[in-house]
Coordinates of C-alpha atoms in Angstrom, one line a residue:
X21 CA 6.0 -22.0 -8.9
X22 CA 2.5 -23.4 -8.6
X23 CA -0.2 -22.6 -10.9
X24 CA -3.1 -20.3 -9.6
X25 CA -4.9 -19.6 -12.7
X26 CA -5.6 -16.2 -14.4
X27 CA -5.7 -14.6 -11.2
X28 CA -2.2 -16.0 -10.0
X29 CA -0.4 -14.7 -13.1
X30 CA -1.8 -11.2 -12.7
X31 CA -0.8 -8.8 -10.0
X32 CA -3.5 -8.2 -7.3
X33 CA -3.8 -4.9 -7.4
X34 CA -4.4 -4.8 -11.1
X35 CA -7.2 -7.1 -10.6
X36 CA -8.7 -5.4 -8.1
X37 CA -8.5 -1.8 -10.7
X38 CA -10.2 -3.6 -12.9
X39 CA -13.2 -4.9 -11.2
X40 CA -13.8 -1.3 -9.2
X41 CA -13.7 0.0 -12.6
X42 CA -16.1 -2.6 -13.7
X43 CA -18.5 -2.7 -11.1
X44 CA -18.9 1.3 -11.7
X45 CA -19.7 0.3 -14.9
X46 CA -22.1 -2.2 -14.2
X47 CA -24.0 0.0 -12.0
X48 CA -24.1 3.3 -14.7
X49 CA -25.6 0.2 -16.9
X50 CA -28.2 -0.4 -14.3
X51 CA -28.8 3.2 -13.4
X52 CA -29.3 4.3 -16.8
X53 CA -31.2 1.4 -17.7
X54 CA -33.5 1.7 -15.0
X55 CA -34.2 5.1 -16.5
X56 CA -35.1 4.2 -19.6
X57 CA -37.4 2.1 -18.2
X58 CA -39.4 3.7 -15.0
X59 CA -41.8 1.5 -13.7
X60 CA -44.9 2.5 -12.6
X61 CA -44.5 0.0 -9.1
X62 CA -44.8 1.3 -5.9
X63 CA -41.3 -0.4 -5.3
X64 CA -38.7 0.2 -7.6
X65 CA -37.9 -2.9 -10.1
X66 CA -34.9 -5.1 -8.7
X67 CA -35.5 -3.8 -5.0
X68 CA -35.9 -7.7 -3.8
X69 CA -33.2 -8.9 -5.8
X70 CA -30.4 -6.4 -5.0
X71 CA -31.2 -7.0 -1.3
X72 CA -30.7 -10.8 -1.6
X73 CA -27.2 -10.3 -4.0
X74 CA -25.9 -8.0 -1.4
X75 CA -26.6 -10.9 1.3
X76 CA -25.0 -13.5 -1.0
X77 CA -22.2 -11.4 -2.2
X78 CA -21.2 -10.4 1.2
X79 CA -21.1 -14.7 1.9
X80 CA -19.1 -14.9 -1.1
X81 CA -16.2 -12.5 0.5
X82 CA -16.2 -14.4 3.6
X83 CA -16.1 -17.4 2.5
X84 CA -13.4 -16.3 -0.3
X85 CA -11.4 -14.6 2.3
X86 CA -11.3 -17.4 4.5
X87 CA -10.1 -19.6 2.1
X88 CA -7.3 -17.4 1.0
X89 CA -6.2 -16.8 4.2
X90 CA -6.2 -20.2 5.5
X91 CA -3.8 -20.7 3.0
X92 CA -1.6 -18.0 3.7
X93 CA -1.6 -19.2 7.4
X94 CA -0.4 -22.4 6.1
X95 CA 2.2 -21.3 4.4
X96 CA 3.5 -19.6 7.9
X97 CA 3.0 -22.8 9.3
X98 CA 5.1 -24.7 7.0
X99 CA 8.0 -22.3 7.1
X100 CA 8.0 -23.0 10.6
X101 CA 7.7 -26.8 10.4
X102 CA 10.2 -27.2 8.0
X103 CA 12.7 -24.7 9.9
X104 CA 12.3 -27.0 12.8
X105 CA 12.8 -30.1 10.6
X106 CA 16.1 -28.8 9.2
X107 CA 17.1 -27.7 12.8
X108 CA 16.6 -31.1 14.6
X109 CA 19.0 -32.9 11.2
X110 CA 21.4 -30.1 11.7
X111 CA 21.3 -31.2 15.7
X112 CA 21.9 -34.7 15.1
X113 CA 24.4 -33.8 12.5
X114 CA 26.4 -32.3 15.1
X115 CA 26.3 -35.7 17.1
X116 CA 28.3 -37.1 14.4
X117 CA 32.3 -37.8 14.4
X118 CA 34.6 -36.1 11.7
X119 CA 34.8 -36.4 9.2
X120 CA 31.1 -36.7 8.5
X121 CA 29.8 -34.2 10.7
X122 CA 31.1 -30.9 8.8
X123 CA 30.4 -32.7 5.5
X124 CA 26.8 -32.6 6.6
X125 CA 26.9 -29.6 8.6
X126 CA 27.9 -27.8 5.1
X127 CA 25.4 -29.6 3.2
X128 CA 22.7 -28.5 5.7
X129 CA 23.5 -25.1 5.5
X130 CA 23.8 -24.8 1.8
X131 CA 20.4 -26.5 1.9
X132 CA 18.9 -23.9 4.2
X133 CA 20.5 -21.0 1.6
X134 CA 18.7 -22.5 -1.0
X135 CA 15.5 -22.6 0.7
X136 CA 15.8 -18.9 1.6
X137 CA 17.1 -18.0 -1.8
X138 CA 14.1 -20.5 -3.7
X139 CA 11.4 -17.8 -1.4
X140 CA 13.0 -15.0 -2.5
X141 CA 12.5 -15.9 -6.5
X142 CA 9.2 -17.0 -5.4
X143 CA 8.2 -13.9 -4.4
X144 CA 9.8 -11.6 -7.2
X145 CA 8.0 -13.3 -9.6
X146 CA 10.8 -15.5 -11.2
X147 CA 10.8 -19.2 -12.1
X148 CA 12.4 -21.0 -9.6
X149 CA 12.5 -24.3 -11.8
X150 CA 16.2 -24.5 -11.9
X151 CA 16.5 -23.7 -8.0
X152 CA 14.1 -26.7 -7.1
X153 CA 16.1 -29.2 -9.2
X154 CA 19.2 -28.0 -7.5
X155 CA 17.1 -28.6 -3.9
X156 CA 16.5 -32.0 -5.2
X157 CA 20.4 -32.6 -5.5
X158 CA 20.7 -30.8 -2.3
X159 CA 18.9 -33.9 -0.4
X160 CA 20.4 -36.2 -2.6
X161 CA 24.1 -35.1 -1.6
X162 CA 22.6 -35.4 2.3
X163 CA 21.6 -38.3 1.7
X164 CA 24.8 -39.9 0.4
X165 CA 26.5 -38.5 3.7
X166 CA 23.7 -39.8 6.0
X167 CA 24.6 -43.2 4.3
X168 CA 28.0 -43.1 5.0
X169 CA 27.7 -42.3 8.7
X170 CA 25.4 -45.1 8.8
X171 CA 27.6 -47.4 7.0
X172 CA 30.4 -46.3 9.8
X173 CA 28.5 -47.5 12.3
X174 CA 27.5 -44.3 13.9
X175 CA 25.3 -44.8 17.2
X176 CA 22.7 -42.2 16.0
X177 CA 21.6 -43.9 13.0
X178 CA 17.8 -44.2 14.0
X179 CA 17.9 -40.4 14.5
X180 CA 19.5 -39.0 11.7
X181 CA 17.3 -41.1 9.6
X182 CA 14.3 -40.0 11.0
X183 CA 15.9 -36.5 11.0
X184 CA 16.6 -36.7 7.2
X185 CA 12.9 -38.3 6.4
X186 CA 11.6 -35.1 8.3
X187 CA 13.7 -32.9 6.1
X188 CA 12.4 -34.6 3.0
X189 CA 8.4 -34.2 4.1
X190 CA 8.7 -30.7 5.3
X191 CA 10.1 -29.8 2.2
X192 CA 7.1 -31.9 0.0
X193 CA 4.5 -30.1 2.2
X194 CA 5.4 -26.3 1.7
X195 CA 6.1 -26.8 -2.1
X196 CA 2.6 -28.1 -2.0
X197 CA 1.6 -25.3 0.5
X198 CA 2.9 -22.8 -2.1
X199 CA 1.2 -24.5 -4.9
X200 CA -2.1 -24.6 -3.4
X201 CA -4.9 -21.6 -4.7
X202 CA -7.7 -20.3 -4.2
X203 CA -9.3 -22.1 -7.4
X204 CA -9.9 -20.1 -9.8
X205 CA -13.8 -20.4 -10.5
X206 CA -14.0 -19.1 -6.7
X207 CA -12.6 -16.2 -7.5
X208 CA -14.2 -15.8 -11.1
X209 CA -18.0 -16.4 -9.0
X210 CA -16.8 -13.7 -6.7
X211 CA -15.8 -11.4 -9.1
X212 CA -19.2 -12.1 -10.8
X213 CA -21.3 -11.9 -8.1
X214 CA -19.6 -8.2 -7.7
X215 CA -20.4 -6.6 -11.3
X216 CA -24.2 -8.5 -10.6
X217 CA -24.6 -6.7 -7.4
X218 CA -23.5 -3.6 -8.2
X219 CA -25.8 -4.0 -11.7
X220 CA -29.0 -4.8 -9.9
X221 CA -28.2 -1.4 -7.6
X222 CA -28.0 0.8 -10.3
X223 CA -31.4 -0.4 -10.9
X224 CA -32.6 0.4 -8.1
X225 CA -30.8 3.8 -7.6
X226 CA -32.3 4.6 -11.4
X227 CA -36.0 3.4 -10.3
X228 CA -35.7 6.0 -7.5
X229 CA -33.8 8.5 -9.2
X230 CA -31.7 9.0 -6.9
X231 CA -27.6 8.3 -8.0
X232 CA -25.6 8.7 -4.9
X233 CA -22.4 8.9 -6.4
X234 CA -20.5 9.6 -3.1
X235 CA -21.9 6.3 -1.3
X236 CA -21.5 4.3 -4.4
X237 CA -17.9 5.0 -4.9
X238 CA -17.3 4.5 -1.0
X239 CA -18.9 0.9 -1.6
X240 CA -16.9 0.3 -4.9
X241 CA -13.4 1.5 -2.9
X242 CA -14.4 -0.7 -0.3
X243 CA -15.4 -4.4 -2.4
X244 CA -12.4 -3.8 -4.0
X245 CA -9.7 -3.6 -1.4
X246 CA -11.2 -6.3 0.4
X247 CA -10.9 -8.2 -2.9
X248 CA -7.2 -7.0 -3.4
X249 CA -6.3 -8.0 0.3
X250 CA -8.1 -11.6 -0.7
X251 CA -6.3 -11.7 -4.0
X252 CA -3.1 -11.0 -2.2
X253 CA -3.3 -13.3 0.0
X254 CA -3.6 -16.2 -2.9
X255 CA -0.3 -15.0 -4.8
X256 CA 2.4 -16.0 -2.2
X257 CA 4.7 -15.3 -5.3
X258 CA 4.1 -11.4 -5.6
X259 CA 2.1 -8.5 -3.6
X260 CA 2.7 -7.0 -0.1
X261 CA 1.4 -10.0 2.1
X262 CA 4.5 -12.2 2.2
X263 CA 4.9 -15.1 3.8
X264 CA 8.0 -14.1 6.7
X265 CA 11.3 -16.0 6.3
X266 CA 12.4 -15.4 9.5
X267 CA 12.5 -18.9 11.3
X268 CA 14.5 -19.9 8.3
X269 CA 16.7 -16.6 8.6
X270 CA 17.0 -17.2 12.5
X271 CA 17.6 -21.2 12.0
X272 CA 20.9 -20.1 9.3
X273 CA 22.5 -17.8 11.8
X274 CA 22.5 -20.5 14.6
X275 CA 24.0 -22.8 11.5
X276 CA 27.1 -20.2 11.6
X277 CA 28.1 -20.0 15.3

Protein backbone atom coordinates (compact mmCIF):
# COMPACT_ATOMS: atom_id res chain seq x y z
CA UNK A 1 0.00 0.00 0.00
CA UNK A 2 1.05 3.49 -1.02
CA UNK A 3 4.11 4.23 -2.89
CA UNK A 4 7.13 5.92 -1.10
CA UNK A 5 9.69 5.67 -3.64
CA UNK A 6 13.10 3.79 -3.45
CA UNK A 7 13.31 4.53 0.06
CA UNK A 8 9.75 2.98 0.89
CA UNK A 9 10.53 -0.36 -0.75
CA UNK A 10 13.77 -0.82 1.12
CA UNK A 11 14.07 -1.53 4.80
CA UNK A 12 15.22 1.33 6.97
CA UNK A 13 17.87 0.01 8.55
CA UNK A 14 19.45 -1.14 5.35
CA UNK A 15 19.40 2.31 4.19
CA UNK A 16 20.78 3.69 6.95
CA UNK A 17 23.98 0.72 6.67
CA UNK A 18 24.52 1.93 3.58
CA UNK A 19 24.88 5.64 3.97
CA UNK A 20 27.17 5.19 7.34
CA UNK A 21 29.14 3.12 5.20
CA UNK A 22 29.11 5.73 2.52
CA UNK A 23 29.74 8.74 4.41
CA UNK A 24 33.02 6.81 5.80
CA UNK A 25 33.85 6.60 2.46
CA UNK A 26 33.29 9.95 1.41
CA UNK A 27 35.35 11.27 4.12
CA UNK A 28 38.63 8.67 3.54
CA UNK A 29 38.08 10.36 -0.10
CA UNK A 30 38.34 13.72 1.36
CA UNK A 31 41.02 12.86 3.88
CA UNK A 32 43.25 11.32 1.51
CA UNK A 33 42.62 13.71 -1.02
CA UNK A 34 43.39 16.56 1.08
CA UNK A 35 46.75 14.76 1.48
CA UNK A 36 47.64 14.60 -1.80
CA UNK A 37 47.17 17.95 -2.02
CA UNK A 38 48.52 20.08 1.27
CA UNK A 39 48.01 23.49 0.85
CA UNK A 40 50.30 25.95 1.89
CA UNK A 41 47.13 28.26 3.57
CA UNK A 42 47.21 29.26 6.86
CA UNK A 43 43.62 27.64 7.13
CA UNK A 44 43.23 24.34 5.84
CA UNK A 45 41.22 24.15 2.25
CA UNK A 46 37.39 23.51 2.74
CA UNK A 47 37.53 24.89 6.49
CA UNK A 48 34.64 27.56 5.41
CA UNK A 49 32.69 25.18 3.55
CA UNK A 50 32.44 22.20 5.93
CA UNK A 51 31.36 24.68 8.62
CA UNK A 52 28.47 25.99 6.49
CA UNK A 53 27.38 21.99 5.22
CA UNK A 54 27.38 21.07 8.78
CA UNK A 55 24.86 24.09 9.55
CA UNK A 56 22.78 23.14 6.44
CA UNK A 57 22.91 19.41 6.91
CA UNK A 58 21.86 19.64 10.47
CA UNK A 59 18.56 21.89 8.90
CA UNK A 60 18.17 19.25 6.58
CA UNK A 61 17.59 16.52 9.53
CA UNK A 62 15.21 18.69 11.17
CA UNK A 63 13.32 19.60 8.71
CA UNK A 64 13.37 15.84 7.32
CA UNK A 65 12.50 14.59 10.65
CA UNK A 66 9.66 16.78 11.17
CA UNK A 67 8.16 15.88 8.23
CA UNK A 68 8.33 12.26 8.80
CA UNK A 69 7.11 12.41 11.95
CA UNK A 70 4.20 14.61 11.27
CA UNK A 71 3.19 11.89 9.28
CA UNK A 72 3.50 9.28 11.58
CA UNK A 73 1.46 11.45 14.13
CA UNK A 74 -1.13 11.42 11.54
CA UNK A 75 -1.42 8.22 11.02
CA UNK A 76 -2.12 7.88 15.11
CA UNK A 77 -4.52 10.37 14.60
CA UNK A 78 -6.53 8.69 11.93
CA UNK A 79 -6.64 5.38 13.68
CA UNK A 80 -8.29 7.16 16.35
CA UNK A 81 -10.70 9.08 14.20
CA UNK A 82 -11.78 6.40 12.33
CA UNK A 83 -12.13 3.98 15.53
CA UNK A 84 -14.52 6.72 16.76
CA UNK A 85 -16.31 6.80 13.37
CA UNK A 86 -16.96 3.06 13.38
CA UNK A 87 -17.94 3.29 17.09
CA UNK A 88 -20.69 6.08 16.81
CA UNK A 89 -22.34 3.73 13.42
CA UNK A 90 -21.97 0.66 15.60
CA UNK A 91 -23.94 2.97 18.41
CA UNK A 92 -26.68 3.91 16.20
CA UNK A 93 -26.77 0.49 14.87
CA UNK A 94 -27.83 -0.66 18.12
CA UNK A 95 -30.83 1.87 18.07
CA UNK A 96 -32.18 -0.16 15.38
CA UNK A 97 -35.14 -2.83 15.59
CA UNK A 98 -34.49 -6.59 14.45
CA UNK A 99 -34.00 -7.67 12.29
CA UNK A 100 -31.70 -5.00 10.95
CA UNK A 101 -29.81 -4.24 13.87
CA UNK A 102 -27.62 -7.58 14.20
CA UNK A 103 -27.42 -7.65 10.33
CA UNK A 104 -25.53 -4.44 10.75
CA UNK A 105 -24.02 -5.08 14.04
CA UNK A 106 -22.28 -8.22 12.10
CA UNK A 107 -21.34 -6.26 9.23
CA UNK A 108 -19.67 -3.59 11.50
CA UNK A 109 -17.69 -5.97 13.19
CA UNK A 110 -16.43 -7.86 10.24
CA UNK A 111 -15.65 -4.33 8.98
CA UNK A 112 -13.57 -3.49 12.05
CA UNK A 113 -11.67 -7.22 11.59
CA UNK A 114 -10.79 -6.23 8.31
CA UNK A 115 -9.41 -3.01 9.27
CA UNK A 116 -7.23 -4.60 11.97
CA UNK A 117 -6.32 -7.48 9.73
CA UNK A 118 -5.60 -4.82 6.35
CA UNK A 119 -2.79 -3.04 9.35
CA UNK A 120 -1.43 -6.02 10.02
CA UNK A 121 -0.44 -6.87 6.05
CA UNK A 122 0.43 -3.38 6.01
CA UNK A 123 3.01 -3.65 8.31
CA UNK A 124 4.53 -7.21 7.32
CA UNK A 125 5.23 -5.98 4.11
CA UNK A 126 2.42 -7.75 2.10
CA UNK A 127 0.04 -6.38 -0.64
CA UNK A 128 -3.03 -5.73 0.85
CA UNK A 129 -4.78 -5.12 -2.66
CA UNK A 130 -7.18 -7.96 -2.35
CA UNK A 131 -8.04 -6.86 1.44
CA UNK A 132 -8.99 -3.20 0.31
CA UNK A 133 -11.32 -4.50 -2.45
CA UNK A 134 -12.93 -6.71 0.08
CA UNK A 135 -13.21 -3.26 2.53
CA UNK A 136 -14.91 -1.76 -0.45
CA UNK A 137 -17.64 -4.58 -0.39
CA UNK A 138 -17.59 -4.31 3.25
CA UNK A 139 -19.21 -0.65 3.04
CA UNK A 140 -21.15 -1.58 0.23
CA UNK A 141 -22.95 -4.60 2.15
CA UNK A 142 -23.47 -1.62 5.15
CA UNK A 143 -24.78 0.24 2.97
CA UNK A 144 -27.44 -2.02 1.53
CA UNK A 145 -28.55 -2.58 5.31
CA UNK A 146 -28.53 1.19 6.19
CA UNK A 147 -30.96 1.37 3.07
CA UNK A 148 -33.24 -1.03 4.29
CA UNK A 149 -33.62 0.38 7.77
CA UNK A 150 -34.30 3.58 6.07
CA UNK A 151 -36.71 2.29 3.71
CA UNK A 152 -38.51 0.74 7.10
CA UNK A 153 -39.04 3.80 8.34
CA UNK A 154 -36.67 3.76 11.12
CA UNK A 155 -36.66 7.08 13.40
CA UNK A 156 -32.78 7.32 13.28
CA UNK A 157 -32.43 7.67 9.73
CA UNK A 158 -30.59 11.18 9.81
CA UNK A 159 -28.02 9.51 12.18
CA UNK A 160 -27.16 6.43 10.75
CA UNK A 161 -26.60 8.18 7.61
CA UNK A 162 -24.48 10.62 8.91
CA UNK A 163 -22.93 7.70 10.97
CA UNK A 164 -22.33 5.65 7.71
CA UNK A 165 -20.83 8.96 5.70
CA UNK A 166 -18.40 9.25 8.74
CA UNK A 167 -17.39 5.64 8.24
CA UNK A 168 -16.82 6.08 4.59
CA UNK A 169 -14.40 9.46 5.15
CA UNK A 170 -12.44 8.10 8.05
CA UNK A 171 -11.67 5.28 6.01
CA UNK A 172 -10.65 7.68 2.64
CA UNK A 173 -8.46 9.75 5.09
CA UNK A 174 -6.14 6.97 6.69
CA UNK A 175 -5.72 5.12 3.30
CA UNK A 176 -4.47 8.44 2.27
CA UNK A 177 -2.65 8.98 5.66
CA UNK A 178 -0.79 5.65 4.86
CA UNK A 179 -0.11 6.61 1.37
CA UNK A 180 1.39 9.82 2.11
CA UNK A 181 5.69 9.96 2.15
CA UNK A 182 8.25 11.72 2.82
CA UNK A 183 8.93 12.46 -0.98
CA UNK A 184 11.48 10.93 -2.13
CA UNK A 185 13.90 13.81 -3.47
CA UNK A 186 13.76 14.92 0.40
CA UNK A 187 15.22 12.15 1.38
CA UNK A 188 17.66 11.68 -1.65
CA UNK A 189 18.87 15.76 -0.75
CA UNK A 190 19.39 14.51 2.80
CA UNK A 191 21.18 11.67 2.01
CA UNK A 192 23.34 13.91 -0.30
CA UNK A 193 23.86 16.50 1.78
CA UNK A 194 25.41 13.64 4.26
CA UNK A 195 28.16 12.00 1.88
CA UNK A 196 28.97 16.05 0.99
CA UNK A 197 29.43 16.84 4.61
CA UNK A 198 31.25 14.26 5.64
CA UNK A 199 33.45 14.70 2.10
CA UNK A 200 34.27 18.31 2.78
CA UNK A 201 35.53 17.02 6.61
CA UNK A 202 37.88 14.70 5.47
CA UNK A 203 39.22 17.63 3.81
CA UNK A 204 39.76 19.37 6.40
CA UNK A 205 40.84 16.52 8.84
CA UNK A 206 43.61 15.66 5.78
CA UNK A 207 44.66 19.55 5.58
CA UNK A 208 45.45 19.28 9.30
CA UNK A 209 46.60 15.88 9.44
CA UNK A 210 44.95 15.07 11.94
CA UNK A 211 42.25 11.78 11.26
CA UNK A 212 40.26 11.34 14.36
CA UNK A 213 38.93 8.16 13.71
CA UNK A 214 37.13 7.75 17.13
CA UNK A 215 35.13 11.10 16.74
CA UNK A 216 34.42 10.45 13.15
CA UNK A 217 32.88 7.20 13.67
CA UNK A 218 30.81 8.60 16.75
CA UNK A 219 29.42 11.28 14.22
CA UNK A 220 28.83 8.68 11.38
CA UNK A 221 26.87 6.24 14.21
CA UNK A 222 25.11 9.09 15.10
CA UNK A 223 23.77 10.76 11.30
CA UNK A 224 22.81 7.50 10.75
CA UNK A 225 20.45 6.43 13.47
CA UNK A 226 18.94 9.65 13.34
CA UNK A 227 18.43 8.97 9.64
CA UNK A 228 17.13 5.27 10.37
CA UNK A 229 14.66 6.64 13.15
CA UNK A 230 13.57 9.37 10.20
CA UNK A 231 13.43 6.55 7.59
CA UNK A 232 11.41 4.57 9.94
CA UNK A 233 9.13 6.79 10.53
CA UNK A 234 8.16 7.19 6.65
CA UNK A 235 7.54 3.21 6.09
CA UNK A 236 4.35 2.71 8.17
CA UNK A 237 4.45 -0.71 6.26
CA UNK A 238 7.71 -2.18 7.86
CA UNK A 239 10.37 -1.19 10.76
CA UNK A 240 9.94 -0.96 14.58
CA UNK A 241 7.91 2.45 14.70
CA UNK A 242 4.31 1.17 14.19
CA UNK A 243 1.54 2.91 14.10
CA UNK A 244 -0.63 1.26 17.48
CA UNK A 245 -3.84 -0.54 16.71
CA UNK A 246 -5.23 -0.34 19.92
CA UNK A 247 -8.33 2.04 19.70
CA UNK A 248 -9.30 -0.34 16.92
CA UNK A 249 -8.43 -3.50 19.13
CA UNK A 250 -10.27 -1.74 22.24
CA UNK A 251 -13.42 -0.51 19.84
CA UNK A 252 -13.72 -4.71 18.62
CA UNK A 253 -13.90 -5.94 22.13
CA UNK A 254 -16.73 -3.55 23.14
CA UNK A 255 -18.32 -4.85 19.53
CA UNK A 256 -18.37 -8.48 21.36
CA UNK A 257 -20.08 -7.78 24.73
Amino acid sequence: MGNGGIFGEIDAWISATALAALMLCAWIAGWRTSRRQQSAEGEPPGEKFSDASFAVLALLVAFTFGMSLQRHDQRRAMVVSESNSIGDFYTCATLLPEPGRTALQIAIRDYTKLHLHIAEIVHSGGDSTASLAELDQRIDVMTALVRESIERGTPVAVPLTNTLNEVTSSKALRLFAIEDRVPTSVIGLLFLSTILTMFLNGLRHGARGRSQYLGTISLVLLFGMVIYVILDLNQPGRGLIRVSQLPMERLLATMKK
